[in-house]
Coordinates of C-alpha atoms and ligand atoms in Angstrom, one line a residue:
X1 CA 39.2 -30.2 -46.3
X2 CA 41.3 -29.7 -43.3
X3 CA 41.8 -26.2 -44.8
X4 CA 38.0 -25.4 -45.2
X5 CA 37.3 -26.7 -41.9
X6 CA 39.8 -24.3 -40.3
X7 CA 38.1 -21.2 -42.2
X8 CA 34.5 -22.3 -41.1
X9 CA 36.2 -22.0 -37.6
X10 CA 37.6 -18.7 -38.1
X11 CA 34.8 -17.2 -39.8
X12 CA 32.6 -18.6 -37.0
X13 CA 34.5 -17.5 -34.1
X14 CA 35.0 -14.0 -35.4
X15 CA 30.9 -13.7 -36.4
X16 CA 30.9 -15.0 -32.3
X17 CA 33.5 -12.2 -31.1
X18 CA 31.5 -9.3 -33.1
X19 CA 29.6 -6.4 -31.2
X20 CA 26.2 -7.1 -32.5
X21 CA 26.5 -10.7 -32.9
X22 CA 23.0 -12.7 -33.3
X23 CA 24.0 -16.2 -31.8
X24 CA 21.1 -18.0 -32.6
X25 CA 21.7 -17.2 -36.2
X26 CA 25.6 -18.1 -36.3
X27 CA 24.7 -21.5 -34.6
X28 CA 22.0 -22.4 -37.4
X29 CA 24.2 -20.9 -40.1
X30 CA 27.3 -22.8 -38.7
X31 CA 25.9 -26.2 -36.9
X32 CA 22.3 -26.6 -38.0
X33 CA 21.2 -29.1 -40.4
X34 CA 22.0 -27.3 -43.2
X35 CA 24.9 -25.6 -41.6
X36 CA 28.3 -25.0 -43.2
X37 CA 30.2 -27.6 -41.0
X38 CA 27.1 -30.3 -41.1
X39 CA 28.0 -30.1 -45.1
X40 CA 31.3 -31.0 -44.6
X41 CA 30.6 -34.0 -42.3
X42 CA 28.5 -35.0 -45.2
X43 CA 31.3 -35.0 -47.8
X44 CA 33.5 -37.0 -45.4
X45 CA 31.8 -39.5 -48.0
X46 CA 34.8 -38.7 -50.3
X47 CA 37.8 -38.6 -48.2
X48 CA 40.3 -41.9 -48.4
X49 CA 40.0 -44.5 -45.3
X50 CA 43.1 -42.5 -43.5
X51 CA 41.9 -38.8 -44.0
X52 CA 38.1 -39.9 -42.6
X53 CA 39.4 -40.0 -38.6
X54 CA 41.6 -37.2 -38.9
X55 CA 39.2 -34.9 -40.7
X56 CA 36.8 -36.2 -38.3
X57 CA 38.1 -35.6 -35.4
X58 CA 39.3 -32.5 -36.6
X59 CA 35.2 -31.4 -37.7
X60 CA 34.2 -32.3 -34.0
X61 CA 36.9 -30.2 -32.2
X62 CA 35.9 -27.5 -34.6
X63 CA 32.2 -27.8 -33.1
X64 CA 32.9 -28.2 -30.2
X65 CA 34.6 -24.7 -30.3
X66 CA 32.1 -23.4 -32.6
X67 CA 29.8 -24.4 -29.7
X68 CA 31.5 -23.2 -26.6
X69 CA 32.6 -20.1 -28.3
X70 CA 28.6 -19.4 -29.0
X71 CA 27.6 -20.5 -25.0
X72 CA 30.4 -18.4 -23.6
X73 CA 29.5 -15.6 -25.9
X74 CA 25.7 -16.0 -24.9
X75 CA 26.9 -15.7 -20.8
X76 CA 28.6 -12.7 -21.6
X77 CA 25.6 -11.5 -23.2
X78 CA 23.4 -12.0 -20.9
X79 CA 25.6 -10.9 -17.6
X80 CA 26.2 -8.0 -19.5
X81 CA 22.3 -7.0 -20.0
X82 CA 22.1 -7.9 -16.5
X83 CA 24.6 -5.7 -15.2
X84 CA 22.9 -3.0 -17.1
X85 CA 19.3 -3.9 -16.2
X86 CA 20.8 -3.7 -12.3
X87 CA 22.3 -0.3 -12.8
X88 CA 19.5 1.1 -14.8
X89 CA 17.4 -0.1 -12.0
X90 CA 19.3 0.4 -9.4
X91 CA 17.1 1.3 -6.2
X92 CA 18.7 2.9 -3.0
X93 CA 16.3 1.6 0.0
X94 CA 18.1 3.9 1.9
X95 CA 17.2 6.7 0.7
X96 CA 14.6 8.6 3.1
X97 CA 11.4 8.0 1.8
X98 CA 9.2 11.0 0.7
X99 CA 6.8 12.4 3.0
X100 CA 3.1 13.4 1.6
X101 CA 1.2 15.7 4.2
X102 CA -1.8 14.2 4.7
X103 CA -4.6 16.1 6.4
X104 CA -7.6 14.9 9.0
X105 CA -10.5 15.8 9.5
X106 CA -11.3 19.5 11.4
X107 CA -12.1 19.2 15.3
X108 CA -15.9 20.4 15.1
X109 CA -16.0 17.7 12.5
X110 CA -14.2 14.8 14.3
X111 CA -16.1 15.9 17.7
X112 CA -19.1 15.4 15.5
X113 CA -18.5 12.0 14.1
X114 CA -17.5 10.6 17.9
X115 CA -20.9 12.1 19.3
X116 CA -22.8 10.7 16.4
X117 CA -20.9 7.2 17.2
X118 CA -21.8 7.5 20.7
X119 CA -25.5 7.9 19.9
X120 CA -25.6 5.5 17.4
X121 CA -23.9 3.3 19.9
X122 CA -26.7 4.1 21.9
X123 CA -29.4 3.3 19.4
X124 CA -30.3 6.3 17.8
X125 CA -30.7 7.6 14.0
X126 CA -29.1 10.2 12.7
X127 CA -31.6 13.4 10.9
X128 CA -31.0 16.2 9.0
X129 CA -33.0 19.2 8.9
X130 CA -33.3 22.1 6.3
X131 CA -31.0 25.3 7.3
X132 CA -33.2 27.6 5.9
X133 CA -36.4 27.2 7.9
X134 CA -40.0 28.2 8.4
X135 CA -40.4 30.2 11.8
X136 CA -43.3 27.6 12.2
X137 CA -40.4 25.1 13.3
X138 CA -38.0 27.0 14.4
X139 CA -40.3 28.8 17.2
X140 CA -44.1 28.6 17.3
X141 CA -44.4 24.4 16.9
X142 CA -41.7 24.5 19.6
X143 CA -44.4 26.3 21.7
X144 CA -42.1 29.6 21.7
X145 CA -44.9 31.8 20.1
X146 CA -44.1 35.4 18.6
X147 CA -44.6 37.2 22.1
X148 CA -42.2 35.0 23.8
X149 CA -38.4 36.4 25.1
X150 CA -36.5 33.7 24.0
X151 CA -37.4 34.7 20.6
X152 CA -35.1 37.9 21.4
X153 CA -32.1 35.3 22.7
X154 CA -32.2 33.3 19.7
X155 CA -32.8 36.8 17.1
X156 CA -31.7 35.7 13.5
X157 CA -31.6 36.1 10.1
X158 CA -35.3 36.3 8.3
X159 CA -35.6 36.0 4.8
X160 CA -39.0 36.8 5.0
X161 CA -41.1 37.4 7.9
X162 CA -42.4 33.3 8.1
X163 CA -39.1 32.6 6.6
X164 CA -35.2 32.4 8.5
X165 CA -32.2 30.7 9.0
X166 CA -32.5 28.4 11.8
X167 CA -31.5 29.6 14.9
X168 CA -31.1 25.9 16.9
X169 CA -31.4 22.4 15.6
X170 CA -34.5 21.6 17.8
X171 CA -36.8 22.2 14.5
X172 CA -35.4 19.2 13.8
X173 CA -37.6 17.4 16.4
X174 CA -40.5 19.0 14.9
X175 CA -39.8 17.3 11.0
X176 CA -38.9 14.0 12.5
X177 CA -42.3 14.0 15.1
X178 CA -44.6 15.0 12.0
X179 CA -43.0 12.3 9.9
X180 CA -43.1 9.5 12.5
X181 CA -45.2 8.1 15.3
X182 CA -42.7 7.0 18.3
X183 CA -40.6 4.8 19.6
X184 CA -38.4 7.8 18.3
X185 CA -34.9 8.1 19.0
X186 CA -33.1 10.5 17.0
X187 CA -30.0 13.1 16.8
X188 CA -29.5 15.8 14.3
X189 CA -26.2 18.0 14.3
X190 CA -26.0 21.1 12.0
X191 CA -25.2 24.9 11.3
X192 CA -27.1 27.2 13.4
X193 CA -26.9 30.6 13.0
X194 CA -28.0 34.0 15.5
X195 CA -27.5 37.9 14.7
X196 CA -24.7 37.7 17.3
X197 CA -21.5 39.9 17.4
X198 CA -18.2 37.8 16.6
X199 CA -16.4 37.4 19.9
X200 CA -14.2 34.9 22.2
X201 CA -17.9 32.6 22.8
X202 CA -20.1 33.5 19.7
X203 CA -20.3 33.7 16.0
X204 CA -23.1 34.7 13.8
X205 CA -22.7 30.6 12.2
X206 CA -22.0 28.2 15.0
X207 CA -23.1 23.9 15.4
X208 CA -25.4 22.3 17.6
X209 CA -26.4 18.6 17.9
X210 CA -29.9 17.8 18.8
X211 CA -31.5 14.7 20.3
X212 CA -34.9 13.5 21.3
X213 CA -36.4 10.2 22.2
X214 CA -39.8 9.6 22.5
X215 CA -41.7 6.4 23.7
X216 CA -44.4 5.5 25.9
X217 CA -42.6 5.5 29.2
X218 CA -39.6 7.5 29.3
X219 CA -38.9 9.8 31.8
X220 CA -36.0 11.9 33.4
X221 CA -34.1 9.2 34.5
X222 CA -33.8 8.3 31.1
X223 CA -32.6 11.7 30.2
X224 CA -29.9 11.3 32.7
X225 CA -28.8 7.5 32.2
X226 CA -28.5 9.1 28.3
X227 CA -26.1 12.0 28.9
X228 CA -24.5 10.2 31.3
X229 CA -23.5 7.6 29.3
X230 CA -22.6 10.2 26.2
X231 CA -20.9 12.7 29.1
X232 CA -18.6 9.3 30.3
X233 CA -17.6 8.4 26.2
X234 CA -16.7 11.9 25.6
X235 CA -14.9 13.3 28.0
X236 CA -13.8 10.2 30.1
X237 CA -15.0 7.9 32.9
X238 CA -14.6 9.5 35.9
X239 CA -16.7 12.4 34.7
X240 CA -19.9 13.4 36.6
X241 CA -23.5 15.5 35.4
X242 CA -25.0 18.6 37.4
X243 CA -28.5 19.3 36.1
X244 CA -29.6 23.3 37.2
X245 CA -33.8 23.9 36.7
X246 CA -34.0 25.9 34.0
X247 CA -36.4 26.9 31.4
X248 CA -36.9 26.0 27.6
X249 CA -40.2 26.9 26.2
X250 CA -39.8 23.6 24.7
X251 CA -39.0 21.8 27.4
X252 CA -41.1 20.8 31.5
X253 CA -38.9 20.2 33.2
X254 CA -36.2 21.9 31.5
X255 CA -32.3 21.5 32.9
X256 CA -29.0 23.1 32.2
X257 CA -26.5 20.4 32.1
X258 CA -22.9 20.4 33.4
X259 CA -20.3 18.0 33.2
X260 CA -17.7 17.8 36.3
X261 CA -14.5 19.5 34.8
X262 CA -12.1 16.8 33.3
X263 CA -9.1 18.9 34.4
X264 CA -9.3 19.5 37.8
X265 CA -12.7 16.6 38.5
X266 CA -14.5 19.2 40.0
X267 CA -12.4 21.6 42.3
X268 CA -11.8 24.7 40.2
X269 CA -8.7 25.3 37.5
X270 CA -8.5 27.6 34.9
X271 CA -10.3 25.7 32.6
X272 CA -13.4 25.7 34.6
X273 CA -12.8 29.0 35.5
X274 CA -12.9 28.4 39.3
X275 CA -16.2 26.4 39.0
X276 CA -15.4 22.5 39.1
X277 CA -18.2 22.4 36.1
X278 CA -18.6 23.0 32.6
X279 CA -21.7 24.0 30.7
X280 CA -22.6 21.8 28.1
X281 CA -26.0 21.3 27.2
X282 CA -29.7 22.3 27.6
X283 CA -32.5 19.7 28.3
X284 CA -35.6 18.6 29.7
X285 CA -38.7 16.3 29.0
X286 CA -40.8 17.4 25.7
X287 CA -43.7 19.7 26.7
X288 CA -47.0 18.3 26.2
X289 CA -47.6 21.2 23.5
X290 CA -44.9 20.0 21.4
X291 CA -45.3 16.2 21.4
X292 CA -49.3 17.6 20.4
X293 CA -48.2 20.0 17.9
X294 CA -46.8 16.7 15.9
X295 CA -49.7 14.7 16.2
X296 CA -48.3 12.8 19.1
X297 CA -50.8 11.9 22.3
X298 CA -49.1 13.4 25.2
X299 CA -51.1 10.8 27.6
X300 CA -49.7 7.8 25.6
X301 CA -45.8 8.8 25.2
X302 CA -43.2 11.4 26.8
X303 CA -39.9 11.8 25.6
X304 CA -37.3 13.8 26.4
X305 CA -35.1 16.2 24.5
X306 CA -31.5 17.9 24.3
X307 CA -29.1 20.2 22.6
X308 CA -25.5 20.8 23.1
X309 CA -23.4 23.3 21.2
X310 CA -20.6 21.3 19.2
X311 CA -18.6 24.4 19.1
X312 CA -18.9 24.3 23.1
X313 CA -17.9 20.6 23.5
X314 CA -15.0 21.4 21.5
X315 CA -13.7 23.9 23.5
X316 CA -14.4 22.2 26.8
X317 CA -12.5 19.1 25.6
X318 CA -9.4 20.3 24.0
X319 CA -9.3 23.6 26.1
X320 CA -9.8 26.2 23.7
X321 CA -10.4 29.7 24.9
X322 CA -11.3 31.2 21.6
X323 CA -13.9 30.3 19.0
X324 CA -12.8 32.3 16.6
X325 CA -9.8 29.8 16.2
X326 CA -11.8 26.8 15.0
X327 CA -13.1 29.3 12.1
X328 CA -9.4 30.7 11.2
X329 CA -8.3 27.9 9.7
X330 CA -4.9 28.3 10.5
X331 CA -2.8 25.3 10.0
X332 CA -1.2 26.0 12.6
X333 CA -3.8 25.9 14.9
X334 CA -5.3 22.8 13.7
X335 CA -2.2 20.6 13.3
X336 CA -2.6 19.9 17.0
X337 CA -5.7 18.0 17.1
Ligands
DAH1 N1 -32.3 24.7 21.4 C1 -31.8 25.1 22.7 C2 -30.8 26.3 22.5 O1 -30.4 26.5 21.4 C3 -31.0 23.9 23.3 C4 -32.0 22.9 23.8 C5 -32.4 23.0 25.1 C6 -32.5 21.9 23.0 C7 -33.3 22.1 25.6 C8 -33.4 21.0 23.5 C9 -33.8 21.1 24.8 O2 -33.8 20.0 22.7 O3 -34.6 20.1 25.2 O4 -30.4 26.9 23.4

């Protein structure tokens, strides 16, 4: 018996020691209830009174080295697949990450989204107009009938004679007037678009942002507490408004609107050309013709009205000398904004 239990052993501990060894089988084939070495204990049964200590003794050391051999195998086993795991895995944090170039947004369209943020901040709704427009909206409802010179100023594109591409965003104020009795408070940025040569301060497809409130009440001071307040957000704090009479067939009182220039506050530098101001806008209170034209009673409500070139505000805030640049689309270019 002493012999069989030594061959168990050896056969056990070399299954152990092999490559592909399965552990969990050797230790049910070798110590499990029906295992080799559990049969022997069982035919202890046999053995004389002296053999039974010695053979058993001898059976439990051969567990007991069955069962350490199988523990120490399964360690190995395991730091080994760990080892590999943390080599195949292996993760240098290191190593300089990899950049992704990620883009923003274009600076006629970021200027956009801050003025519409300053006007919504200011309680007004944002509208859209059609591009392609009947000359009803784009002229005559804005009381600029065919005979009128600022129809040469603002010369388009027809499509037919009634039909053209718009040529400023004030239509705009026509669709929301015919749709809506005030209080109105509205701004509408878009494409515009004029016959006009391609140079340093025009293109043929440019942006304007419109704006016109409307309420029983409201007068010039309101105009000016408005773009005052939009003037301050957008190009800073300190900045002041000039308003020059002008005229808009639109418009009584009309006004050309300057801001005091953010560079030099008003003493004359190269971006404001000498002047201390910068052009921005055009405005003035809606003419009674208008506000009747949509069905509103000029002797109940007044309103007034504006429209700024995007492609203008732009320029004046990042100092851009050319137009022609913010159509390029040269990365290079537009990286700095
Ligand atoms: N539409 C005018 C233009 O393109 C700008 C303008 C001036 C709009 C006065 C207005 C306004 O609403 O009241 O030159």
């Amino acid at each position: 018996m002493k012999e069989l239990l030594q061959k168990i052993k050896a056969e056990a501990l070399e299954a152990i020691a092999a490559p592909e060894a399965d552990l969990e089988e050797i230790r049910v084939k070798y110590l499990g209830k029906k295992g080799e070495l559990t049969q022997v204990l069982r035919g202890m049964g046999k053995l004389t009174p002296e053999e039974r200590p010695v053979v058993g003794a001898l059976a439990n050391t051969v567990r007991a080295e069955i069962e350490s051999a199988i523990e120490e195998r399964s360690a190995e086993v395991k730091a080994a697949a760990r080892a590999a795991a943390l080599k195949a895995e292996k993760l240098d944090v290191t190593v300089p990450g990899e950049e992704f170039p990620v883009g923003h947004f274009h600076p006629l369209d970021s200027v956009q989204k801050q003025m519409e943020e300053i006007f919504i901040g200011m309680g007004f709704q944002i509208a859209e107009g059609p591009e392609v427009e009947k000359s009803y909206y784009n002229f005559e409802a804005l009381n600029t009938p065919a005979d009128h010179p600022a129809r040469d100023i603002q010369d388009t594109f027809y499509i037919t004679e009634d039909i053209l591409l718009r040529s400023q965003t004030s239509p705009v104020q026509i669709h929301v007037m015919e749709e809506k009795q005030p209080p109105i408070r509205v701004i509408s940025p878009g494409r515009v678009y004029r016959a006009d040569e391609v140079d340093a301060t025009h293109s043929p497809l440019f942006h304007q942002c419109e704006g016109i409130v409307v309420d029983k009440g409201i007068t010039m001071g309101d105009l000016k507490g408005t773009l005052e307040a939009f003037a301050k957000q957008m190009f800073g704090s300190k900045t002041r408004l000039r308003f020059r009479p002008h005229h808009f067939p639109f418009t009584e009182p009309s006004a050309e609107v300057d801001i005091s220039c953010f560079v030099c506050g008003g003493e004359g530098c190269r971006v404001c050309k000498g002047e201390g101001w910068i052009e921005i806008l055009g405005a003035g209170m809606v003419h009674p013709n208008v506000l009747r034209n949509c069905g509103i009673d000029p002797e109940v409500y007044s309103g007034f009205a504006f429209g700024m070139g995007i492609e203008r505000i732009v320029m004046a805030k990042y100092n851009i000398t050319d137009m022609r640049l913010l159509y390029e689309n040269d990365v290079r270019f537009l990286k700095q904004f």
